[in-house]
Coordinates of C-alpha atoms in Angstrom, one line a residue:
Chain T
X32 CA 11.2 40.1 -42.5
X33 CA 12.7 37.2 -44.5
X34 CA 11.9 33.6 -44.6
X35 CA 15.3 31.2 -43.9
X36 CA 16.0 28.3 -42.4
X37 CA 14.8 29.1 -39.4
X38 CA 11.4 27.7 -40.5
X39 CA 12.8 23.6 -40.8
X40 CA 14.4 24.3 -37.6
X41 CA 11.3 25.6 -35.7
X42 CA 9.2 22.5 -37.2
X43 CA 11.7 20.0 -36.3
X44 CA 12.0 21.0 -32.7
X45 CA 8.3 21.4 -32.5
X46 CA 8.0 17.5 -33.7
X47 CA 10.6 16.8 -31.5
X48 CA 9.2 18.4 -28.6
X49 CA 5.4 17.9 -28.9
X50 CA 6.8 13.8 -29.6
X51 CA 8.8 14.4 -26.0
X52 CA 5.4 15.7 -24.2
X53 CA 3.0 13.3 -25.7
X54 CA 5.4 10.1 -24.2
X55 CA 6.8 11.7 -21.5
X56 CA 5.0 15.0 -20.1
X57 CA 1.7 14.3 -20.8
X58 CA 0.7 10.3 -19.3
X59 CA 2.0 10.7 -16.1
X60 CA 0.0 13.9 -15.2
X61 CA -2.7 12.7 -16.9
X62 CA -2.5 9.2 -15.0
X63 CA -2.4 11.2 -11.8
X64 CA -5.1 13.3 -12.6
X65 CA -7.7 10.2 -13.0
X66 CA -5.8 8.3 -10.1
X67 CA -7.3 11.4 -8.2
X68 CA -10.5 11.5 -9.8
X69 CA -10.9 8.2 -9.0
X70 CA -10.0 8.7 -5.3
X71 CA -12.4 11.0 -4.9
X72 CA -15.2 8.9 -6.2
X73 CA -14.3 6.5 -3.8
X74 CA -13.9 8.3 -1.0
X75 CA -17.4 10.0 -2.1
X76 CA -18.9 6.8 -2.1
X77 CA -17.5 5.5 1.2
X78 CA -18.9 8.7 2.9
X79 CA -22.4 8.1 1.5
X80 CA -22.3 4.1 2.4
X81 CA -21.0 5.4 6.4
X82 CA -23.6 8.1 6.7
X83 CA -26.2 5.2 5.4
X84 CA -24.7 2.8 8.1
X85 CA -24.9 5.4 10.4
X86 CA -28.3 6.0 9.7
X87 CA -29.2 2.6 10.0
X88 CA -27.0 1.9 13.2
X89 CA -29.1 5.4 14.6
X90 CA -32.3 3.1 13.7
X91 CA -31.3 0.1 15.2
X92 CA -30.5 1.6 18.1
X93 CA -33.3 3.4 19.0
X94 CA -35.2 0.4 18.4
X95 CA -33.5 -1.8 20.4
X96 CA -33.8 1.8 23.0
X97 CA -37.9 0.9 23.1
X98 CA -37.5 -2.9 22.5
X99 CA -35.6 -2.3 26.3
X100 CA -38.1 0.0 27.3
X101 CA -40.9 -2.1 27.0
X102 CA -39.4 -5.3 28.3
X103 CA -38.4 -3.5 31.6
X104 CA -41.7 -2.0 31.6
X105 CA -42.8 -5.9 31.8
X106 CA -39.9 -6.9 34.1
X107 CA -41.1 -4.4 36.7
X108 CA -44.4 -4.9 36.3
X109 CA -43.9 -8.8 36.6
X110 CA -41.5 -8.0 39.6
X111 CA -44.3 -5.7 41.5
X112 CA -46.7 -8.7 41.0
X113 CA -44.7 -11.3 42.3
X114 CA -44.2 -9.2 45.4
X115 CA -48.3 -8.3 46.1
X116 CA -48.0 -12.1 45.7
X117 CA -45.6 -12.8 47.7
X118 CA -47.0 -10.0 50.4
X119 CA -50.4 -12.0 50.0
X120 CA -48.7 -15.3 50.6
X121 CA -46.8 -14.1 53.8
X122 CA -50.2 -12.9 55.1
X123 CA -52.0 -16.0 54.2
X124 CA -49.6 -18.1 56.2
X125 CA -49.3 -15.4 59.3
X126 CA -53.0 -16.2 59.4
X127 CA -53.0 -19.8 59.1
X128 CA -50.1 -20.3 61.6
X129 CA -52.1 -17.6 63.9
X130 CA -55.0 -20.0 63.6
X131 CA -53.4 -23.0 64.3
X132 CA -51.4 -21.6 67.4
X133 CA -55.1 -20.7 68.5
X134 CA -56.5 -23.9 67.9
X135 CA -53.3 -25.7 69.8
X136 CA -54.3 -23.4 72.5
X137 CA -57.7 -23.9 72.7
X138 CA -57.1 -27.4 72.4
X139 CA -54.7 -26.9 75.5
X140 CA -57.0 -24.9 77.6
X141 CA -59.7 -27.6 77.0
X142 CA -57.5 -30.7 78.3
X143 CA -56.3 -28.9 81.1
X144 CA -60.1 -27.7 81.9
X145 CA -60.8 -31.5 81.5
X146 CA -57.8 -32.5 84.0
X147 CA -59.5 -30.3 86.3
X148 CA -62.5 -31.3 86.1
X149 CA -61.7 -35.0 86.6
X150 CA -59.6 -33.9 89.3
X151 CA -62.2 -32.3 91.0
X152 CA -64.9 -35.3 90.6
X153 CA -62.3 -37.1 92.2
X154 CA -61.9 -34.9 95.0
X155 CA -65.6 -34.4 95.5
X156 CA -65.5 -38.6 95.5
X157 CA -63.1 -38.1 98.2
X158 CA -65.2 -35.7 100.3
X159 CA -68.3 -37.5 99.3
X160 CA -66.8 -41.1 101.0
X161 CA -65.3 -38.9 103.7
X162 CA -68.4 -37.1 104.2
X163 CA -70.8 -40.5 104.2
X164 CA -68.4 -42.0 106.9
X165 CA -68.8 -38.9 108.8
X166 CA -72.4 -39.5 108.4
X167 CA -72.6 -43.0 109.1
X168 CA -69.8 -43.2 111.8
X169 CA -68.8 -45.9 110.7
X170 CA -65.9 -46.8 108.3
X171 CA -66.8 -47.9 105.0
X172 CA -64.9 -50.9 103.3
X173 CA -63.2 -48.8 100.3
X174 CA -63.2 -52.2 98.4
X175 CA -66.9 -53.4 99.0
X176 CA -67.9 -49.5 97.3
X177 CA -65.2 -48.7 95.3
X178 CA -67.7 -49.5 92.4
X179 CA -70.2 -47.6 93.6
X180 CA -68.0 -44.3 94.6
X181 CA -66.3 -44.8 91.0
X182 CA -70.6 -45.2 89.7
X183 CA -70.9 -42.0 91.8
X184 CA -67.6 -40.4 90.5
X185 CA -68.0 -40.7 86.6
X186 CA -71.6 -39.5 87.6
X187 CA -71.2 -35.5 88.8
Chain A
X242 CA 13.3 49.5 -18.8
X243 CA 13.7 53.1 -18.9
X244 CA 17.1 53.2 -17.5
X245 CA 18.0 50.6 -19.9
X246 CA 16.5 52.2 -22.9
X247 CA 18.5 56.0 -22.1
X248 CA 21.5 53.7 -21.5
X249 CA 21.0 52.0 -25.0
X250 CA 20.6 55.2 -26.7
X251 CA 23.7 57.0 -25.0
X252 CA 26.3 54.4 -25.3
X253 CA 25.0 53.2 -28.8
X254 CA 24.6 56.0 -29.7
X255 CA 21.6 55.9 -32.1
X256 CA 21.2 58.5 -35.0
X257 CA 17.9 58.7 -34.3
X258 CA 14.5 56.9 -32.8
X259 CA 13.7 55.1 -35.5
X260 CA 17.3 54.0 -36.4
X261 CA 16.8 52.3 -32.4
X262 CA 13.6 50.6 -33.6
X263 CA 14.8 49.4 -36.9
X264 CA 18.2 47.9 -35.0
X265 CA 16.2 46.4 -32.4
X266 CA 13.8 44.5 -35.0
X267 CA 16.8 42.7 -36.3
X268 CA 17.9 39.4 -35.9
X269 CA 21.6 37.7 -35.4
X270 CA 21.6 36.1 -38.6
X271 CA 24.2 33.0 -39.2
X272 CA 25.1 31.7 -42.8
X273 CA 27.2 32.1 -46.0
X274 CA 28.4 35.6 -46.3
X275 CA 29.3 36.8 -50.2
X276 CA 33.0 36.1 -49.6
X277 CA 32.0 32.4 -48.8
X278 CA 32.8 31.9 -45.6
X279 CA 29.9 31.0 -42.7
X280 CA 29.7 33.7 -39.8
X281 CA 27.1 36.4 -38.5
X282 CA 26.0 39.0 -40.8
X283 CA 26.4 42.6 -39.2
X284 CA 24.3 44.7 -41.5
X285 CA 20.2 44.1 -42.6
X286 CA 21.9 44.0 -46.2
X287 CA 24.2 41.2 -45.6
X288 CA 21.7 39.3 -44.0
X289 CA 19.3 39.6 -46.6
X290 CA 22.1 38.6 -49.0
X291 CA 22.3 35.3 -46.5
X292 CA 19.1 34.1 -48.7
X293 CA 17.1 31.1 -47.5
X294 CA 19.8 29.2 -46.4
X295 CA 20.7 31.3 -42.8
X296 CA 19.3 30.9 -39.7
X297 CA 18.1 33.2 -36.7
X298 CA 20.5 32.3 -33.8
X299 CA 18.8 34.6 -31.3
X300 CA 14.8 33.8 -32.3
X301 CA 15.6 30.1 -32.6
X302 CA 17.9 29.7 -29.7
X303 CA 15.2 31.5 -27.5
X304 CA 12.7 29.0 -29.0
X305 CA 14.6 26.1 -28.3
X306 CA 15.4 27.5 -24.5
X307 CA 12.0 28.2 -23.5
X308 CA 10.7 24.9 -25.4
X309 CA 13.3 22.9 -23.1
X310 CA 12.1 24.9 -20.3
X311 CA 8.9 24.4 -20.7
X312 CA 9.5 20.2 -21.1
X313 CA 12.5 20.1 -18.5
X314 CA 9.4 22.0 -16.2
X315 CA 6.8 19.4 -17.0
X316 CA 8.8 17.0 -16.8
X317 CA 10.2 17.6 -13.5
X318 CA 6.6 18.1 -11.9
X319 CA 5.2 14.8 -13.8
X320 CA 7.9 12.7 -12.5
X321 CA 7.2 13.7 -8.9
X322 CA 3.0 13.3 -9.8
X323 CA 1.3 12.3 -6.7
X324 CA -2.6 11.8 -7.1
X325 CA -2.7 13.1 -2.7
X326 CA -2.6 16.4 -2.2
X327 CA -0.8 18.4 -4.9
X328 CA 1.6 20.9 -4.0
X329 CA 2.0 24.5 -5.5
X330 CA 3.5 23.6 -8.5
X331 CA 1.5 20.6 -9.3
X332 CA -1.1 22.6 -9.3
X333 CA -0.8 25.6 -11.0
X334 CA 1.0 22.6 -13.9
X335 CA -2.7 20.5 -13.2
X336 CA -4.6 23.9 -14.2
X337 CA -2.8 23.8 -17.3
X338 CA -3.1 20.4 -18.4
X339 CA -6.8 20.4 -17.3
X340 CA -7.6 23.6 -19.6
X341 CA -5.9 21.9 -22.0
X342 CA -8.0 18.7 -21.7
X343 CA -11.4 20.3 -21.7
X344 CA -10.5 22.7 -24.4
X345 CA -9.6 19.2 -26.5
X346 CA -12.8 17.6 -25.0
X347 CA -15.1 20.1 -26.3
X348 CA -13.5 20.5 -29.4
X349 CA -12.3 17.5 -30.7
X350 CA -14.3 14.7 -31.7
X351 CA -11.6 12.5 -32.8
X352 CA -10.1 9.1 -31.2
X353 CA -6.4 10.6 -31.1
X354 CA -4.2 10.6 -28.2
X355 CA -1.6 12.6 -30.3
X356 CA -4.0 15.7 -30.2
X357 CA -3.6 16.9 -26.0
X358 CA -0.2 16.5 -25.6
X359 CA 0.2 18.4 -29.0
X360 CA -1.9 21.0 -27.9
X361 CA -0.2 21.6 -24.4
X362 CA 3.1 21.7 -26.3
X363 CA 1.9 24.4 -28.1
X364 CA -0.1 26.3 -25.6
X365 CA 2.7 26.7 -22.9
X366 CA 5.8 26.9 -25.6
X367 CA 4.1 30.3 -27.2
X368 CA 2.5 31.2 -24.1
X369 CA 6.6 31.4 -22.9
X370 CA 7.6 32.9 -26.1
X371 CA 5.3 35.7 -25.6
X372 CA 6.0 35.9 -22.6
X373 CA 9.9 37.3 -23.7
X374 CA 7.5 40.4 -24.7
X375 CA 7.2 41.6 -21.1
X376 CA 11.4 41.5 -20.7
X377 CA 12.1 45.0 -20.9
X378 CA 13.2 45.7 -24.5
X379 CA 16.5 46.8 -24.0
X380 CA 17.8 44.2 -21.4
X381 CA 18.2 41.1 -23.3
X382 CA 20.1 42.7 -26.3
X383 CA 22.2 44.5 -24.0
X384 CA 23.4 41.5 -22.3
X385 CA 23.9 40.1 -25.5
X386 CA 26.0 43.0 -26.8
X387 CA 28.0 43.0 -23.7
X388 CA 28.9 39.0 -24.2
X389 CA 29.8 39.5 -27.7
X390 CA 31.8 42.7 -27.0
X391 CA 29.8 44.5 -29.9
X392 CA 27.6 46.9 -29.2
X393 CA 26.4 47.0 -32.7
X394 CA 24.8 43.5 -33.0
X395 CA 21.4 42.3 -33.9
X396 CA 19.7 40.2 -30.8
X397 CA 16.2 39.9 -30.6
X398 CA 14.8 37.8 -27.7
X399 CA 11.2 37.3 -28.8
X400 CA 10.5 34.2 -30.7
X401 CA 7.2 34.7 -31.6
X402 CA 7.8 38.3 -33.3
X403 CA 10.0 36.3 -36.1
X404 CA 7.7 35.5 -38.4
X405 CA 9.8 32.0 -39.1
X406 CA 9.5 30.9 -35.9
X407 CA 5.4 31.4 -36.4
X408 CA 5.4 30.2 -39.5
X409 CA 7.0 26.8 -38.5
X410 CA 5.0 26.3 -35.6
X411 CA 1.8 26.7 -38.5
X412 CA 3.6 24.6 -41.3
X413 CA 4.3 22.0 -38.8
X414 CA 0.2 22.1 -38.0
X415 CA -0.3 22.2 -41.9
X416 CA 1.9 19.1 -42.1
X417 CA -0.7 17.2 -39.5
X418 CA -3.8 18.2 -40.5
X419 CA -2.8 16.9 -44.1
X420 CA -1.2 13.9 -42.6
X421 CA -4.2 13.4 -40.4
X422 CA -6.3 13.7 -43.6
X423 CA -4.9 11.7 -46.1
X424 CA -4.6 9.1 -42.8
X425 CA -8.4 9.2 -41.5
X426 CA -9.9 9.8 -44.9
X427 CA -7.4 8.6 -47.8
X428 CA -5.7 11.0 -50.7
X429 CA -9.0 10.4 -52.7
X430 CA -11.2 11.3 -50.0
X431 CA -9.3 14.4 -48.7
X432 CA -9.0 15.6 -52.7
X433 CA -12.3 15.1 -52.8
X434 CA -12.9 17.1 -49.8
X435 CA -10.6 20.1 -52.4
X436 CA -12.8 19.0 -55.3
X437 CA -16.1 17.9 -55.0
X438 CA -17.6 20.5 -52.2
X439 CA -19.3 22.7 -51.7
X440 CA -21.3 22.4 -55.0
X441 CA -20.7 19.0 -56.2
X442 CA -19.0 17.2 -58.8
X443 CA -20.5 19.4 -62.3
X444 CA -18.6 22.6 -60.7
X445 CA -15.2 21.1 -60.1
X446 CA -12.7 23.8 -61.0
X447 CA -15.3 26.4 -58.7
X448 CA -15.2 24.4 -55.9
X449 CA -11.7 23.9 -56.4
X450 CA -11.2 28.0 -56.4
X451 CA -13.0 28.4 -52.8
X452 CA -11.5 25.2 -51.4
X453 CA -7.7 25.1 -52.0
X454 CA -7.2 28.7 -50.7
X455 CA -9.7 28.2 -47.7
X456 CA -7.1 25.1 -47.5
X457 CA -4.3 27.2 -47.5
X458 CA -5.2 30.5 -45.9
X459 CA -5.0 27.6 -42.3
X460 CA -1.3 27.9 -42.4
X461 CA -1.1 31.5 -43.4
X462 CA -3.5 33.0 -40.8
X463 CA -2.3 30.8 -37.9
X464 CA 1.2 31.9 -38.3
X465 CA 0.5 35.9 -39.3
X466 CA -1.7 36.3 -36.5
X467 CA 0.4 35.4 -34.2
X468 CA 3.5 37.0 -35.8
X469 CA 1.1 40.1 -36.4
X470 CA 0.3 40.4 -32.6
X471 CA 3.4 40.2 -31.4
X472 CA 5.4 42.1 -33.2
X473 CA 2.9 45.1 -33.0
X474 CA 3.4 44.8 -29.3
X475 CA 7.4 44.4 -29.9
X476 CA 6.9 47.9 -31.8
X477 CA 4.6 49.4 -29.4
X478 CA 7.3 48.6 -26.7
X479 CA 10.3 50.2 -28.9
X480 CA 8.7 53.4 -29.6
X481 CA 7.5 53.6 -26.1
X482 CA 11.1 53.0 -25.0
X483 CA 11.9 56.1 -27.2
X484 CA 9.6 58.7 -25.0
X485 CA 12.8 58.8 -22.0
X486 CA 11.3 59.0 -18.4
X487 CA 7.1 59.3 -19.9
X488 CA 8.0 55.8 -20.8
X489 CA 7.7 54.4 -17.5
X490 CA 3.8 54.6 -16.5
X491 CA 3.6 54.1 -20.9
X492 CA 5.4 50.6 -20.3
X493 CA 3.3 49.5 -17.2
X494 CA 0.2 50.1 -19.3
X495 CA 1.0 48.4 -22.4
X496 CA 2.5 45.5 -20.4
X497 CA -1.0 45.4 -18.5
X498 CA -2.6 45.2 -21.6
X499 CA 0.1 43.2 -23.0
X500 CA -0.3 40.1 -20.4
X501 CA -3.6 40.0 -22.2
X502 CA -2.6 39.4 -26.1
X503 CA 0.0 37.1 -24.4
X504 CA -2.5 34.7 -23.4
X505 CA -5.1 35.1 -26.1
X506 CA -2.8 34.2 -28.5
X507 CA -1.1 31.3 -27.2
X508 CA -5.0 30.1 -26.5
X509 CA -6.1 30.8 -30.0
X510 CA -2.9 29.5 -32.1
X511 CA -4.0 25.7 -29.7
X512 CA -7.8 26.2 -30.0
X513 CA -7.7 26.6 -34.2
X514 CA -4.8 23.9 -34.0
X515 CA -7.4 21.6 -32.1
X516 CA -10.4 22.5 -34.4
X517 CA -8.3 22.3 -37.8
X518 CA -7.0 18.5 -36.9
X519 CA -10.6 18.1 -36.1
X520 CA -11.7 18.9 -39.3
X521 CA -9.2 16.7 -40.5
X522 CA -10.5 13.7 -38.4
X523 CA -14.2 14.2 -39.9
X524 CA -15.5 12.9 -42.8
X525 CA -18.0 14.9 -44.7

């Protein structure tokens, strides 16, 4: 066991080599290292701020599920009103027109009853001048008692 | 290992097992010889003649090849960085550097960018150095013997069970924690720090008696503990390889139990580097 030279040589390479590591060795595995780290954080983060926007997407969406909900709700509800409406209108106007073809008809039967009527006074003016010649024998002058017959006509 | 070890000790032809320990905790020592010339010593006694001035090939050159490996590695994988998915080795070099980070976090209050990279240097260079500990003992030598055409030489593979090797990595730490002192907190502060605590300024040469060697037992631990650790192990694994075939299930279970020291120590020697520049970035 005895001390030489060996000693300078071992502390000279040592300075030499721990020198080499600290400029060469050491920053770029160190820079990678925190690159890494920092990369991770990052990543970290922009995981959290997804699942955030993914809770807040979930939210909006089932929101806008019942906002949807409701206004269909009104739609069909609006929708099945508009058609007892409509129901009621068609009904109302079935009526009315049913009314007024009834009252056209009525109004019809009565003119025609009326035509009748006058055409029958007429007639029984007719027989009634027939029947008075027949009774007097004797022609009547149809002008000196046409205002008469016409008295008697408008008068049955 | 086994096969190795009986090989070893046939064709080297050991006197006896402790001759096979002692040769395999030498080193291949380079410097002056006592002629004058520069080459490899051949005997323990002609590289303690060496002195100071001779250098481990075999600890060093290890050192430097698994410190390159270790850089040329992290290199590699930090130049193909992607912050997307990492693949296999990205990851298992992420683990590393993130340990290494939170270990700094927690213990190092400091503002010094210096500090990680320092202590990722250090964890994975020892962490391979130990590591060398789990080669089987004989293999490395052997090759080593073979290349050199001498099956007599000293080669030891293990960095970290050369107590020079240790006790640079903890001078160079000594250097920067009193760099990082005398930078953070001045020379007066940092003597001050020696002189004036714990009992104040009246009991200067007592303070200075529990301060300087508390000072300088940093160093001296962080290298012998390490140095102590491994080469326990180291011997552990010789005399293990001495036992013939019983050395097999012998091996598996001190490597087991090996892997363990391995790491703990390359941990330790980083955390105590981290908490000693620490104390050198606080003022008191």
């Amino acid at each position: 066991m005895n001390l030489n030279a060996t000693i300078f040589g071992q502390i000279f390479a040592f300075f030499v080599f721990a020198w080499f590591c600290m400029n060469y060795v050491w920053p770029p595995i160190v820079k990678a290292l925190e690159e890494r780290q920092k990369r991770i954080a990052d990543g970290l983060e922009a995981a959290g701020r997804a699942s955030k926007d993914l809770e807040l997407a979930q939210e909006r969406a089932a929101e806008m599920l019942k906002e949807a909900k409701t206004s269909s709700a009104g739609i069909i509800d609006q929708a099945n009103k508009r058609a007892n409406q409509i129901i009621d209108e068609a009904k109302e106007k079935a009526r009315e027109e049913g009314n007024r073809l009834k009252a056209g008809a009525q109004a019809e039967i009565e003119q025609q009853l009326n035509q009748a009527r006058e055409q029958l006074r007429q007639q029984v003016a007719v027989l009634a001048v027939a029947g008075a010649e027949k009774i007097l024998e004797s022609s009547v002058d149809a002008k000196a008692h046409e205002e008469m017959l016409s008295r008697l006509a408008s008068s049955l | 290992m086994a096969e190795a070890a009986e090989l070893m000790e046939e064709s080297a032809g050991y006197a006896s097992g402790g001759e096979y320990v002692l040769h395999h905790l030498g080193f291949l020592t380079f410097g002056k010889t006592h002629d004058g010339h520069w080459g490899f010593a051949h005997t323990e006694e002609e590289a303690a003649d060496m002195g100071f001035w001779s250098i481990h090939v075999d600890t060093m050159g290890f050192s430097l090849l698994l410190g390159l490996l270790f850089l040329g590695l992290f290199r590699s994988v930090s130049k193909k960085m992607t912050s997307g998915v990492p693949g296999g080795l990205q990851n298992a070099v992420e683990m590393i550097v993130e340990m290494v980070q939170n270990s700094v976090k927690t213990s190092f209050q400091g503002n010094n960018a210096f500090i990680a990279p320092l202590a990722l240097t250090i964890f994975c260079w020892i962490f391979l150095m130990n590591l060398m500990d789990l080669v089987p003992v004989d293999i490395i030598p052997l090759i080593a013997q073979t290349i050199a055409g001498d099956s007599h030489i000293f080669f030891k593979s293990v960095p970290t069970t050369d107590v020079n090797i240790t006790a640079g990595f903890s001078l160079a730490v000594f250097i920067l924690i009193i760099y990082y002192s005398i930078k953070i907190k001045g020379l007066g502060g940092f003597l001050g720090e020696l002189a004036f605590h714990p009992f104040g300024k009246a009991a200067l040469p007592l303070n200075l008696v529990m301060e300087v060697p508390a000072f300088l037992a940093k160093p001296v631990s962080l290298a012998l503990r390490l140095f102590g650790n491994l080469f326990a192990g180291e011997v552990i694994f010789l005399v293990i390889a001495l036992l013939g075939w019983y050395q097999l299930p012998l091996h598996f279970v001190w490597a087991v139990f090996h892997i363990l020291v391995i790491v703990l120590q390359a941990y330790l020697f980083m955390m105590l580097t981290i908490v000693y520049l620490n104390q050198a970035h606080q003022h008191h």
